[in-house]
mmCIF file with all atom_site columns, C-alpha atoms and ligand atoms in Angstrom:
data_model
loop_
_atom_site.group_PDB
_atom_site.id
_atom_site.type_symbol
_atom_site.label_atom_id
_atom_site.label_alt_id
_atom_site.label_comp_id
_atom_site.label_asym_id
_atom_site.label_entity_id
_atom_site.label_seq_id
_atom_site.pdbx_PDB_ins_code
_atom_site.Cartn_x
_atom_site.Cartn_y
_atom_site.Cartn_z
_atom_site.occupancy
_atom_site.B_iso_or_equiv
_atom_site.pdbx_formal_charge
_atom_site.auth_seq_id
_atom_site.auth_comp_id
_atom_site.auth_asym_id
_atom_site.auth_atom_id
_atom_site.pdbx_PDB_model_num
ATOM   1   C  CA  . UNK A 1 1   ? -10.550 -15.950 -16.784 1.00 58.00 ? 24  UNK A CA  1
ATOM   2   C  CA  . UNK A 1 2   ? -8.604  -12.834 -17.609 1.00 55.00 ? 25  UNK A CA  1
ATOM   3   C  CA  . UNK A 1 3   ? -4.958  -12.758 -16.611 1.00 66.00 ? 26  UNK A CA  1
ATOM   4   C  CA  . UNK A 1 4   ? -4.617  -8.982  -16.958 1.00 77.00 ? 27  UNK A CA  1
ATOM   5   C  CA  . UNK A 1 5   ? -3.766  -7.298  -13.697 1.00 92.00 ? 28  UNK A CA  1
ATOM   6   C  CA  . UNK A 1 6   ? -6.109  -4.351  -13.096 1.00 97.00 ? 29  UNK A CA  1
ATOM   7   C  CA  . UNK A 1 7   ? -4.485  -0.925  -12.880 1.00 97.00 ? 30  UNK A CA  1
ATOM   8   C  CA  . UNK A 1 8   ? -4.476  0.671   -9.447  1.00 98.00 ? 31  UNK A CA  1
ATOM   9   C  CA  . UNK A 1 9   ? -7.112  3.352   -8.896  1.00 98.00 ? 32  UNK A CA  1
ATOM   10  C  CA  . UNK A 1 10  ? -7.057  3.479   -5.076  1.00 98.00 ? 33  UNK A CA  1
ATOM   11  C  CA  . UNK A 1 11  ? -4.176  1.768   -3.312  1.00 98.00 ? 34  UNK A CA  1
ATOM   12  C  CA  . UNK A 1 12  ? -4.114  -0.050  0.037   1.00 98.00 ? 35  UNK A CA  1
ATOM   13  C  CA  . UNK A 1 13  ? -2.742  2.887   2.005   1.00 98.00 ? 36  UNK A CA  1
ATOM   14  C  CA  . UNK A 1 14  ? -5.405  5.266   0.686   1.00 98.00 ? 37  UNK A CA  1
ATOM   15  C  CA  . UNK A 1 15  ? -8.123  2.719   1.484   1.00 98.00 ? 38  UNK A CA  1
ATOM   16  C  CA  . UNK A 1 16  ? -6.887  2.167   5.032   1.00 98.00 ? 39  UNK A CA  1
ATOM   17  C  CA  . UNK A 1 17  ? -6.546  5.893   5.755   1.00 98.00 ? 40  UNK A CA  1
ATOM   18  C  CA  . UNK A 1 18  ? -9.977  6.792   4.405   1.00 98.00 ? 41  UNK A CA  1
ATOM   19  C  CA  . UNK A 1 19  ? -11.684 3.878   6.156   1.00 98.00 ? 42  UNK A CA  1
ATOM   20  C  CA  . UNK A 1 20  ? -10.108 4.921   9.469   1.00 98.00 ? 43  UNK A CA  1
ATOM   21  C  CA  . UNK A 1 21  ? -11.558 8.420   8.899   1.00 98.00 ? 44  UNK A CA  1
ATOM   22  C  CA  . UNK A 1 22  ? -14.994 6.980   8.160   1.00 98.00 ? 45  UNK A CA  1
ATOM   23  C  CA  . UNK A 1 23  ? -14.887 4.821   11.286  1.00 98.00 ? 46  UNK A CA  1
ATOM   24  C  CA  . UNK A 1 24  ? -14.049 7.859   13.408  1.00 97.00 ? 47  UNK A CA  1
ATOM   25  C  CA  . UNK A 1 25  ? -16.757 9.931   11.768  1.00 97.00 ? 48  UNK A CA  1
ATOM   26  C  CA  . UNK A 1 26  ? -19.420 7.247   12.241  1.00 97.00 ? 49  UNK A CA  1
ATOM   27  C  CA  . UNK A 1 27  ? -18.449 6.782   15.892  1.00 96.00 ? 50  UNK A CA  1
ATOM   28  C  CA  . UNK A 1 28  ? -18.443 10.544  16.517  1.00 95.00 ? 51  UNK A CA  1
ATOM   29  C  CA  . UNK A 1 29  ? -22.011 10.725  15.245  1.00 94.00 ? 52  UNK A CA  1
ATOM   30  C  CA  . UNK A 1 30  ? -23.017 8.058   17.813  1.00 90.00 ? 53  UNK A CA  1
ATOM   31  C  CA  . UNK A 1 31  ? -20.607 8.583   20.700  1.00 80.00 ? 54  UNK A CA  1
ATOM   32  C  CA  . UNK A 1 32  ? -22.133 5.972   22.947  1.00 78.00 ? 55  UNK A CA  1
ATOM   33  C  CA  . UNK A 1 33  ? -24.119 2.894   22.390  1.00 88.00 ? 56  UNK A CA  1
ATOM   34  C  CA  . UNK A 1 34  ? -24.142 -0.002  20.043  1.00 94.00 ? 57  UNK A CA  1
ATOM   35  C  CA  . UNK A 1 35  ? -23.937 0.348   16.294  1.00 97.00 ? 58  UNK A CA  1
ATOM   36  C  CA  . UNK A 1 36  ? -25.466 -2.426  14.205  1.00 98.00 ? 59  UNK A CA  1
ATOM   37  C  CA  . UNK A 1 37  ? -23.775 -2.857  10.827  1.00 98.00 ? 60  UNK A CA  1
ATOM   38  C  CA  . UNK A 1 38  ? -25.669 -4.494  7.976   1.00 98.00 ? 61  UNK A CA  1
ATOM   39  C  CA  . UNK A 1 39  ? -23.203 -5.668  5.342   1.00 98.00 ? 62  UNK A CA  1
ATOM   40  C  CA  . UNK A 1 40  ? -24.495 -6.059  1.797   1.00 98.00 ? 63  UNK A CA  1
ATOM   41  C  CA  . UNK A 1 41  ? -22.924 -9.210  0.371   1.00 97.00 ? 64  UNK A CA  1
ATOM   42  C  CA  . UNK A 1 42  ? -20.784 -10.003 -1.339  1.00 96.00 ? 65  UNK A CA  1
ATOM   43  C  CA  . UNK A 1 43  ? -18.985 -6.851  -2.366  1.00 97.00 ? 66  UNK A CA  1
ATOM   44  C  CA  . UNK A 1 44  ? -18.882 -5.072  1.004   1.00 98.00 ? 67  UNK A CA  1
ATOM   45  C  CA  . UNK A 1 45  ? -17.368 -7.861  3.106   1.00 98.00 ? 68  UNK A CA  1
ATOM   46  C  CA  . UNK A 1 46  ? -13.800 -6.518  3.205   1.00 98.00 ? 69  UNK A CA  1
ATOM   47  C  CA  . UNK A 1 47  ? -14.988 -2.941  3.724   1.00 98.00 ? 70  UNK A CA  1
ATOM   48  C  CA  . UNK A 1 48  ? -17.082 -4.103  6.695   1.00 98.00 ? 71  UNK A CA  1
ATOM   49  C  CA  . UNK A 1 49  ? -14.138 -6.001  8.175   1.00 98.00 ? 72  UNK A CA  1
ATOM   50  C  CA  . UNK A 1 50  ? -11.762 -3.080  7.954   1.00 98.00 ? 73  UNK A CA  1
ATOM   51  C  CA  . UNK A 1 51  ? -14.379 -0.511  9.008   1.00 98.00 ? 74  UNK A CA  1
ATOM   52  C  CA  . UNK A 1 52  ? -15.324 -2.263  12.238  1.00 98.00 ? 75  UNK A CA  1
ATOM   53  C  CA  . UNK A 1 53  ? -11.701 -3.042  13.114  1.00 98.00 ? 76  UNK A CA  1
ATOM   54  C  CA  . UNK A 1 54  ? -10.979 0.681   12.843  1.00 97.00 ? 77  UNK A CA  1
ATOM   55  C  CA  . UNK A 1 55  ? -13.867 1.494   15.187  1.00 95.00 ? 78  UNK A CA  1
ATOM   56  C  CA  . UNK A 1 56  ? -14.063 1.823   18.930  1.00 91.00 ? 79  UNK A CA  1
ATOM   57  C  CA  . UNK A 1 57  ? -16.959 0.852   21.156  1.00 94.00 ? 80  UNK A CA  1
ATOM   58  C  CA  . UNK A 1 58  ? -19.750 -1.660  20.846  1.00 96.00 ? 81  UNK A CA  1
ATOM   59  C  CA  . UNK A 1 59  ? -20.546 -3.074  17.431  1.00 97.00 ? 82  UNK A CA  1
ATOM   60  C  CA  . UNK A 1 60  ? -22.730 -5.876  16.124  1.00 98.00 ? 83  UNK A CA  1
ATOM   61  C  CA  . UNK A 1 61  ? -22.945 -7.121  12.538  1.00 98.00 ? 84  UNK A CA  1
ATOM   62  C  CA  . UNK A 1 62  ? -25.361 -8.901  10.248  1.00 98.00 ? 85  UNK A CA  1
ATOM   63  C  CA  . UNK A 1 63  ? -25.390 -9.787  6.570   1.00 98.00 ? 86  UNK A CA  1
ATOM   64  C  CA  . UNK A 1 64  ? -27.807 -9.619  3.682   1.00 98.00 ? 87  UNK A CA  1
ATOM   65  C  CA  . UNK A 1 65  ? -27.613 -10.170 -0.047  1.00 96.00 ? 88  UNK A CA  1
ATOM   66  C  CA  . UNK A 1 66  ? -29.689 -8.971  -2.946  1.00 91.00 ? 89  UNK A CA  1
ATOM   67  C  CA  . UNK A 1 67  ? -29.597 -9.141  -6.698  1.00 83.00 ? 90  UNK A CA  1
ATOM   68  C  CA  . UNK A 1 68  ? -31.194 -7.367  -9.619  1.00 71.00 ? 91  UNK A CA  1
ATOM   69  C  CA  . UNK A 1 69  ? -34.443 -8.979  -10.559 1.00 59.00 ? 92  UNK A CA  1
ATOM   70  C  CA  . UNK A 1 70  ? -34.689 -10.661 -13.948 1.00 50.00 ? 93  UNK A CA  1
ATOM   71  C  CA  . UNK A 1 71  ? -31.968 -11.930 -16.253 1.00 48.00 ? 94  UNK A CA  1
ATOM   72  C  CA  . UNK A 1 72  ? -29.730 -9.288  -17.708 1.00 48.00 ? 95  UNK A CA  1
ATOM   73  C  CA  . UNK A 1 73  ? -31.807 -6.361  -16.494 1.00 41.00 ? 96  UNK A CA  1
ATOM   74  C  CA  . UNK A 1 74  ? -29.766 -3.507  -15.166 1.00 52.00 ? 97  UNK A CA  1
ATOM   75  C  CA  . UNK A 1 75  ? -32.409 -0.810  -15.434 1.00 51.00 ? 98  UNK A CA  1
ATOM   76  C  CA  . UNK A 1 76  ? -35.610 -2.427  -14.213 1.00 60.00 ? 99  UNK A CA  1
ATOM   77  C  CA  . UNK A 1 77  ? -34.966 -1.200  -10.704 1.00 65.00 ? 100 UNK A CA  1
ATOM   78  C  CA  . UNK A 1 78  ? -36.393 -4.398  -9.323  1.00 76.00 ? 101 UNK A CA  1
ATOM   79  C  CA  . UNK A 1 79  ? -34.221 -5.881  -6.649  1.00 84.00 ? 102 UNK A CA  1
ATOM   80  C  CA  . UNK A 1 80  ? -34.653 -9.267  -5.040  1.00 88.00 ? 103 UNK A CA  1
ATOM   81  C  CA  . UNK A 1 81  ? -33.538 -10.187 -1.539  1.00 92.00 ? 104 UNK A CA  1
ATOM   82  C  CA  . UNK A 1 82  ? -31.527 -13.410 -1.782  1.00 93.00 ? 105 UNK A CA  1
ATOM   83  C  CA  . UNK A 1 83  ? -30.374 -13.568 1.846   1.00 96.00 ? 106 UNK A CA  1
ATOM   84  C  CA  . UNK A 1 84  ? -32.150 -11.862 4.691   1.00 97.00 ? 107 UNK A CA  1
ATOM   85  C  CA  . UNK A 1 85  ? -30.805 -10.722 8.049   1.00 98.00 ? 108 UNK A CA  1
ATOM   86  C  CA  . UNK A 1 86  ? -30.618 -13.086 11.019  1.00 98.00 ? 109 UNK A CA  1
ATOM   87  C  CA  . UNK A 1 87  ? -32.086 -10.626 13.510  1.00 97.00 ? 110 UNK A CA  1
ATOM   88  C  CA  . UNK A 1 88  ? -34.563 -7.746  13.674  1.00 98.00 ? 111 UNK A CA  1
ATOM   89  C  CA  . UNK A 1 89  ? -33.709 -4.044  13.598  1.00 98.00 ? 112 UNK A CA  1
ATOM   90  C  CA  . UNK A 1 90  ? -36.276 -2.608  15.959  1.00 97.00 ? 113 UNK A CA  1
ATOM   91  C  CA  . UNK A 1 91  ? -34.836 0.156   18.140  1.00 95.00 ? 114 UNK A CA  1
ATOM   92  C  CA  . UNK A 1 92  ? -31.315 -0.293  16.776  1.00 96.00 ? 115 UNK A CA  1
ATOM   93  C  CA  . UNK A 1 93  ? -28.907 2.241   15.318  1.00 96.00 ? 116 UNK A CA  1
ATOM   94  C  CA  . UNK A 1 94  ? -28.303 0.646   11.945  1.00 98.00 ? 117 UNK A CA  1
ATOM   95  C  CA  . UNK A 1 95  ? -25.606 1.398   9.390   1.00 98.00 ? 118 UNK A CA  1
ATOM   96  C  CA  . UNK A 1 96  ? -25.939 -0.174  5.946   1.00 98.00 ? 119 UNK A CA  1
ATOM   97  C  CA  . UNK A 1 97  ? -22.486 -1.032  4.583   1.00 98.00 ? 120 UNK A CA  1
ATOM   98  C  CA  . UNK A 1 98  ? -22.331 -1.116  0.771   1.00 98.00 ? 121 UNK A CA  1
ATOM   99  C  CA  . UNK A 1 99  ? -19.432 -1.458  -1.631  1.00 98.00 ? 122 UNK A CA  1
ATOM   100 C  CA  . UNK A 1 100 ? -20.552 0.968   -4.329  1.00 97.00 ? 123 UNK A CA  1
ATOM   101 C  CA  . UNK A 1 101 ? -23.548 3.111   -5.254  1.00 96.00 ? 124 UNK A CA  1
ATOM   102 C  CA  . UNK A 1 102 ? -24.010 3.198   -8.992  1.00 95.00 ? 125 UNK A CA  1
ATOM   103 C  CA  . UNK A 1 103 ? -27.585 3.885   -10.196 1.00 94.00 ? 126 UNK A CA  1
ATOM   104 C  CA  . UNK A 1 104 ? -28.684 3.906   -6.556  1.00 95.00 ? 127 UNK A CA  1
ATOM   105 C  CA  . UNK A 1 105 ? -31.546 1.480   -7.209  1.00 93.00 ? 128 UNK A CA  1
ATOM   106 C  CA  . UNK A 1 106 ? -30.185 -1.283  -4.972  1.00 94.00 ? 129 UNK A CA  1
ATOM   107 C  CA  . UNK A 1 107 ? -29.522 1.021   -2.058  1.00 96.00 ? 130 UNK A CA  1
ATOM   108 C  CA  . UNK A 1 108 ? -32.882 2.745   -2.408  1.00 95.00 ? 131 UNK A CA  1
ATOM   109 C  CA  . UNK A 1 109 ? -34.608 -0.625  -2.200  1.00 94.00 ? 132 UNK A CA  1
ATOM   110 C  CA  . UNK A 1 110 ? -32.553 -1.713  0.816   1.00 96.00 ? 133 UNK A CA  1
ATOM   111 C  CA  . UNK A 1 111 ? -33.197 1.526   2.686   1.00 97.00 ? 134 UNK A CA  1
ATOM   112 C  CA  . UNK A 1 112 ? -36.944 1.163   2.151   1.00 96.00 ? 135 UNK A CA  1
ATOM   113 C  CA  . UNK A 1 113 ? -37.188 -2.399  3.391   1.00 95.00 ? 136 UNK A CA  1
ATOM   114 C  CA  . UNK A 1 114 ? -34.878 -1.825  6.366   1.00 97.00 ? 137 UNK A CA  1
ATOM   115 C  CA  . UNK A 1 115 ? -36.668 1.369   7.437   1.00 98.00 ? 138 UNK A CA  1
ATOM   116 C  CA  . UNK A 1 116 ? -39.906 -0.599  7.528   1.00 97.00 ? 139 UNK A CA  1
ATOM   117 C  CA  . UNK A 1 117 ? -38.377 -2.800  10.230  1.00 98.00 ? 140 UNK A CA  1
ATOM   118 C  CA  . UNK A 1 118 ? -38.361 0.040   12.760  1.00 98.00 ? 141 UNK A CA  1
ATOM   119 C  CA  . UNK A 1 119 ? -34.715 0.871   13.487  1.00 97.00 ? 142 UNK A CA  1
ATOM   120 C  CA  . UNK A 1 120 ? -34.111 3.817   15.813  1.00 96.00 ? 143 UNK A CA  1
ATOM   121 C  CA  . UNK A 1 121 ? -31.857 5.285   13.118  1.00 96.00 ? 144 UNK A CA  1
ATOM   122 C  CA  . UNK A 1 122 ? -30.745 4.170   9.672   1.00 97.00 ? 145 UNK A CA  1
ATOM   123 C  CA  . UNK A 1 123 ? -27.626 5.454   7.965   1.00 98.00 ? 146 UNK A CA  1
ATOM   124 C  CA  . UNK A 1 124 ? -25.590 4.265   5.002   1.00 98.00 ? 147 UNK A CA  1
ATOM   125 C  CA  . UNK A 1 125 ? -21.845 3.957   4.479   1.00 98.00 ? 148 UNK A CA  1
ATOM   126 C  CA  . UNK A 1 126 ? -20.560 3.272   0.961   1.00 98.00 ? 149 UNK A CA  1
ATOM   127 C  CA  . UNK A 1 127 ? -16.947 2.779   0.076   1.00 98.00 ? 150 UNK A CA  1
ATOM   128 C  CA  . UNK A 1 128 ? -17.400 4.112   -3.459  1.00 98.00 ? 151 UNK A CA  1
ATOM   129 C  CA  . UNK A 1 129 ? -19.906 6.290   -5.271  1.00 98.00 ? 152 UNK A CA  1
ATOM   130 C  CA  . UNK A 1 130 ? -20.378 7.027   -8.977  1.00 97.00 ? 153 UNK A CA  1
ATOM   131 C  CA  . UNK A 1 131 ? -22.741 10.034  -8.840  1.00 96.00 ? 154 UNK A CA  1
ATOM   132 C  CA  . UNK A 1 132 ? -22.811 10.502  -12.619 1.00 96.00 ? 155 UNK A CA  1
ATOM   133 C  CA  . UNK A 1 133 ? -24.647 7.155   -12.943 1.00 94.00 ? 156 UNK A CA  1
ATOM   134 C  CA  . UNK A 1 134 ? -27.464 7.898   -10.499 1.00 95.00 ? 157 UNK A CA  1
ATOM   135 C  CA  . UNK A 1 135 ? -31.032 7.096   -11.603 1.00 94.00 ? 158 UNK A CA  1
ATOM   136 C  CA  . UNK A 1 136 ? -32.571 7.780   -8.250  1.00 94.00 ? 159 UNK A CA  1
ATOM   137 C  CA  . UNK A 1 137 ? -31.703 10.316  -5.585  1.00 95.00 ? 160 UNK A CA  1
ATOM   138 C  CA  . UNK A 1 138 ? -30.576 8.182   -2.693  1.00 97.00 ? 161 UNK A CA  1
ATOM   139 C  CA  . UNK A 1 139 ? -29.141 9.416   0.601   1.00 97.00 ? 162 UNK A CA  1
ATOM   140 C  CA  . UNK A 1 140 ? -25.629 8.211   1.435   1.00 98.00 ? 163 UNK A CA  1
ATOM   141 C  CA  . UNK A 1 141 ? -24.397 9.465   4.804   1.00 98.00 ? 164 UNK A CA  1
ATOM   142 C  CA  . UNK A 1 142 ? -20.770 8.345   4.505   1.00 98.00 ? 165 UNK A CA  1
ATOM   143 C  CA  . UNK A 1 143 ? -18.890 7.999   1.208   1.00 98.00 ? 166 UNK A CA  1
ATOM   144 C  CA  . UNK A 1 144 ? -15.323 6.714   1.064   1.00 98.00 ? 167 UNK A CA  1
ATOM   145 C  CA  . UNK A 1 145 ? -14.405 7.854   -2.430  1.00 98.00 ? 168 UNK A CA  1
ATOM   146 C  CA  . UNK A 1 146 ? -16.317 9.516   -5.242  1.00 98.00 ? 169 UNK A CA  1
ATOM   147 C  CA  . UNK A 1 147 ? -15.184 8.077   -8.582  1.00 98.00 ? 170 UNK A CA  1
ATOM   148 C  CA  . UNK A 1 148 ? -15.868 8.615   -12.266 1.00 97.00 ? 171 UNK A CA  1
ATOM   149 C  CA  . UNK A 1 149 ? -17.967 6.302   -14.374 1.00 95.00 ? 172 UNK A CA  1
ATOM   150 C  CA  . UNK A 1 150 ? -15.504 3.429   -14.658 1.00 95.00 ? 173 UNK A CA  1
ATOM   151 C  CA  . UNK A 1 151 ? -15.992 -0.214  -13.808 1.00 95.00 ? 174 UNK A CA  1
ATOM   152 C  CA  . UNK A 1 152 ? -13.897 -1.009  -10.766 1.00 97.00 ? 175 UNK A CA  1
ATOM   153 C  CA  . UNK A 1 153 ? -12.808 -4.298  -9.199  1.00 97.00 ? 176 UNK A CA  1
ATOM   154 C  CA  . UNK A 1 154 ? -10.904 -5.490  -6.171  1.00 98.00 ? 177 UNK A CA  1
ATOM   155 C  CA  . UNK A 1 155 ? -11.204 -5.117  -2.398  1.00 98.00 ? 178 UNK A CA  1
ATOM   156 C  CA  . UNK A 1 156 ? -14.426 -7.154  -2.468  1.00 98.00 ? 179 UNK A CA  1
ATOM   157 C  CA  . UNK A 1 157 ? -15.761 -5.938  -5.816  1.00 97.00 ? 180 UNK A CA  1
ATOM   158 C  CA  . UNK A 1 158 ? -15.899 -8.361  -8.700  1.00 96.00 ? 181 UNK A CA  1
ATOM   159 C  CA  . UNK A 1 159 ? -16.125 -8.720  -12.411 1.00 95.00 ? 182 UNK A CA  1
ATOM   160 C  CA  . UNK A 1 160 ? -17.838 -12.051 -13.074 1.00 93.00 ? 183 UNK A CA  1
ATOM   161 C  CA  . UNK A 1 161 ? -16.928 -13.159 -9.513  1.00 95.00 ? 184 UNK A CA  1
ATOM   162 C  CA  . UNK A 1 162 ? -13.207 -12.532 -10.107 1.00 96.00 ? 185 UNK A CA  1
ATOM   163 C  CA  . UNK A 1 163 ? -10.842 -10.005 -8.509  1.00 97.00 ? 186 UNK A CA  1
ATOM   164 C  CA  . UNK A 1 164 ? -12.552 -9.786  -5.105  1.00 98.00 ? 187 UNK A CA  1
ATOM   165 C  CA  . UNK A 1 165 ? -9.238  -10.726 -3.477  1.00 98.00 ? 188 UNK A CA  1
ATOM   166 C  CA  . UNK A 1 166 ? -7.222  -7.802  -4.885  1.00 98.00 ? 189 UNK A CA  1
ATOM   167 C  CA  . UNK A 1 167 ? -6.069  -5.681  -1.942  1.00 98.00 ? 190 UNK A CA  1
ATOM   168 C  CA  . UNK A 1 168 ? -6.674  -2.438  -3.863  1.00 98.00 ? 191 UNK A CA  1
ATOM   169 C  CA  . UNK A 1 169 ? -9.408  -0.879  -6.048  1.00 98.00 ? 192 UNK A CA  1
ATOM   170 C  CA  . UNK A 1 170 ? -8.445  -1.314  -9.680  1.00 98.00 ? 193 UNK A CA  1
ATOM   171 C  CA  . UNK A 1 171 ? -9.769  -0.719  -13.165 1.00 97.00 ? 194 UNK A CA  1
ATOM   172 C  CA  . UNK A 1 172 ? -9.708  -3.257  -15.945 1.00 90.00 ? 195 UNK A CA  1
ATOM   173 C  CA  . UNK A 1 173 ? -7.794  -2.115  -19.015 1.00 78.00 ? 196 UNK A CA  1
HETATM 174 P  P1  . IMP B 2 .   ? -26.877 0.066   -8.325  1.00 92.82 ? 204 IMP B P1  1
HETATM 175 O  O1  . IMP B 2 .   ? -28.167 -0.555  -7.918  1.00 92.82 ? 204 IMP B O1  1
HETATM 176 O  O2  . IMP B 2 .   ? -26.858 0.403   -9.784  1.00 92.82 ? 204 IMP B O2  1
HETATM 177 O  O3  . IMP B 2 .   ? -26.476 1.255   -7.472  1.00 92.82 ? 204 IMP B O3  1
HETATM 178 O  O4  . IMP B 2 .   ? -25.813 -1.059  -8.218  1.00 92.82 ? 204 IMP B O4  1
HETATM 179 C  C1  . IMP B 2 .   ? -25.031 -1.264  -7.153  1.00 92.82 ? 204 IMP B C1  1
HETATM 180 C  C2  . IMP B 2 .   ? -24.379 -2.633  -7.261  1.00 92.82 ? 204 IMP B C2  1
HETATM 181 O  O5  . IMP B 2 .   ? -23.869 -2.889  -8.598  1.00 92.82 ? 204 IMP B O5  1
HETATM 182 C  C3  . IMP B 2 .   ? -23.176 -2.648  -6.366  1.00 92.82 ? 204 IMP B C3  1
HETATM 183 O  O6  . IMP B 2 .   ? -23.533 -3.058  -5.077  1.00 92.82 ? 204 IMP B O6  1
HETATM 184 C  C4  . IMP B 2 .   ? -22.248 -3.601  -7.075  1.00 92.82 ? 204 IMP B C4  1
HETATM 185 O  O7  . IMP B 2 .   ? -22.546 -4.915  -6.689  1.00 92.82 ? 204 IMP B O7  1
HETATM 186 C  C5  . IMP B 2 .   ? -22.569 -3.425  -8.547  1.00 92.82 ? 204 IMP B C5  1
HETATM 187 N  N1  . IMP B 2 .   ? -21.633 -2.490  -9.204  1.00 92.82 ? 204 IMP B N1  1
HETATM 188 C  C6  . IMP B 2 .   ? -21.908 -1.249  -9.665  1.00 92.82 ? 204 IMP B C6  1
HETATM 189 N  N2  . IMP B 2 .   ? -20.817 -0.670  -10.209 1.00 92.82 ? 204 IMP B N2  1
HETATM 190 C  C7  . IMP B 2 .   ? -19.821 -1.568  -10.076 1.00 92.82 ? 204 IMP B C7  1
HETATM 191 C  C8  . IMP B 2 .   ? -18.417 -1.556  -10.436 1.00 92.82 ? 204 IMP B C8  1
HETATM 192 O  O8  . IMP B 2 .   ? -17.845 -0.589  -10.983 1.00 92.82 ? 204 IMP B O8  1
HETATM 193 N  N3  . IMP B 2 .   ? -17.703 -2.684  -10.117 1.00 92.82 ? 204 IMP B N3  1
HETATM 194 C  C9  . IMP B 2 .   ? -18.273 -3.766  -9.514  1.00 92.82 ? 204 IMP B C9  1
HETATM 195 N  N4  . IMP B 2 .   ? -19.558 -3.814  -9.150  1.00 92.82 ? 204 IMP B N4  1
HETATM 196 C  C10 . IMP B 2 .   ? -20.335 -2.735  -9.438  1.00 92.82 ? 204 IMP B C10 1
HETATM 197 MG MG1 . MG  B 3 .   ? -23.222 -4.759  -4.086  1.00 92.82 ? 205 MG  B MG1 1
#
């Protein structure tokens, strides 16, 4: 395990302020009614927690997890669902909550399978986006921060399962 402390890219205050903005924006787009948040594990768990605490009105949550299919493949575009949702999406206003959109392949896959479940609406909120890495044009309705092509950790995001507990977004030296 590395002992190097990642350098700060986005600090706690910036995260909190931007997430409060996103929460307001999402709520303004659906002034009444229940929003159903689908958190993509594991990386988005802190983002979900802070996003829904910054939000007014009725909210429900559910969790799913997926992983790239095949050992060591980052470009196959095949994604496997490793944990499915507990409840259906029919007629619901669903917001996918993701930590980061990189190539876009994971999110594209998730949007396709969730749309097939008949939600009334489906939107996506991502804390971070690296547009220069995109391999597929995927729609992201709410983006916290657009960043350059650097590997980031902290605030839920990991490198080899480490650093998820950092309270800020950092970069490894
Ligand atoms: P995509 O399918 O290439 O868009 O990959 C998205 C997933 O890769 C994210 O949900 C993260 O789990 C992971 N990922 C991509 N970039 C980073 C990074 O900079 N730090 C940590 N995880 C990342
Ligand atoms: Mg992820």
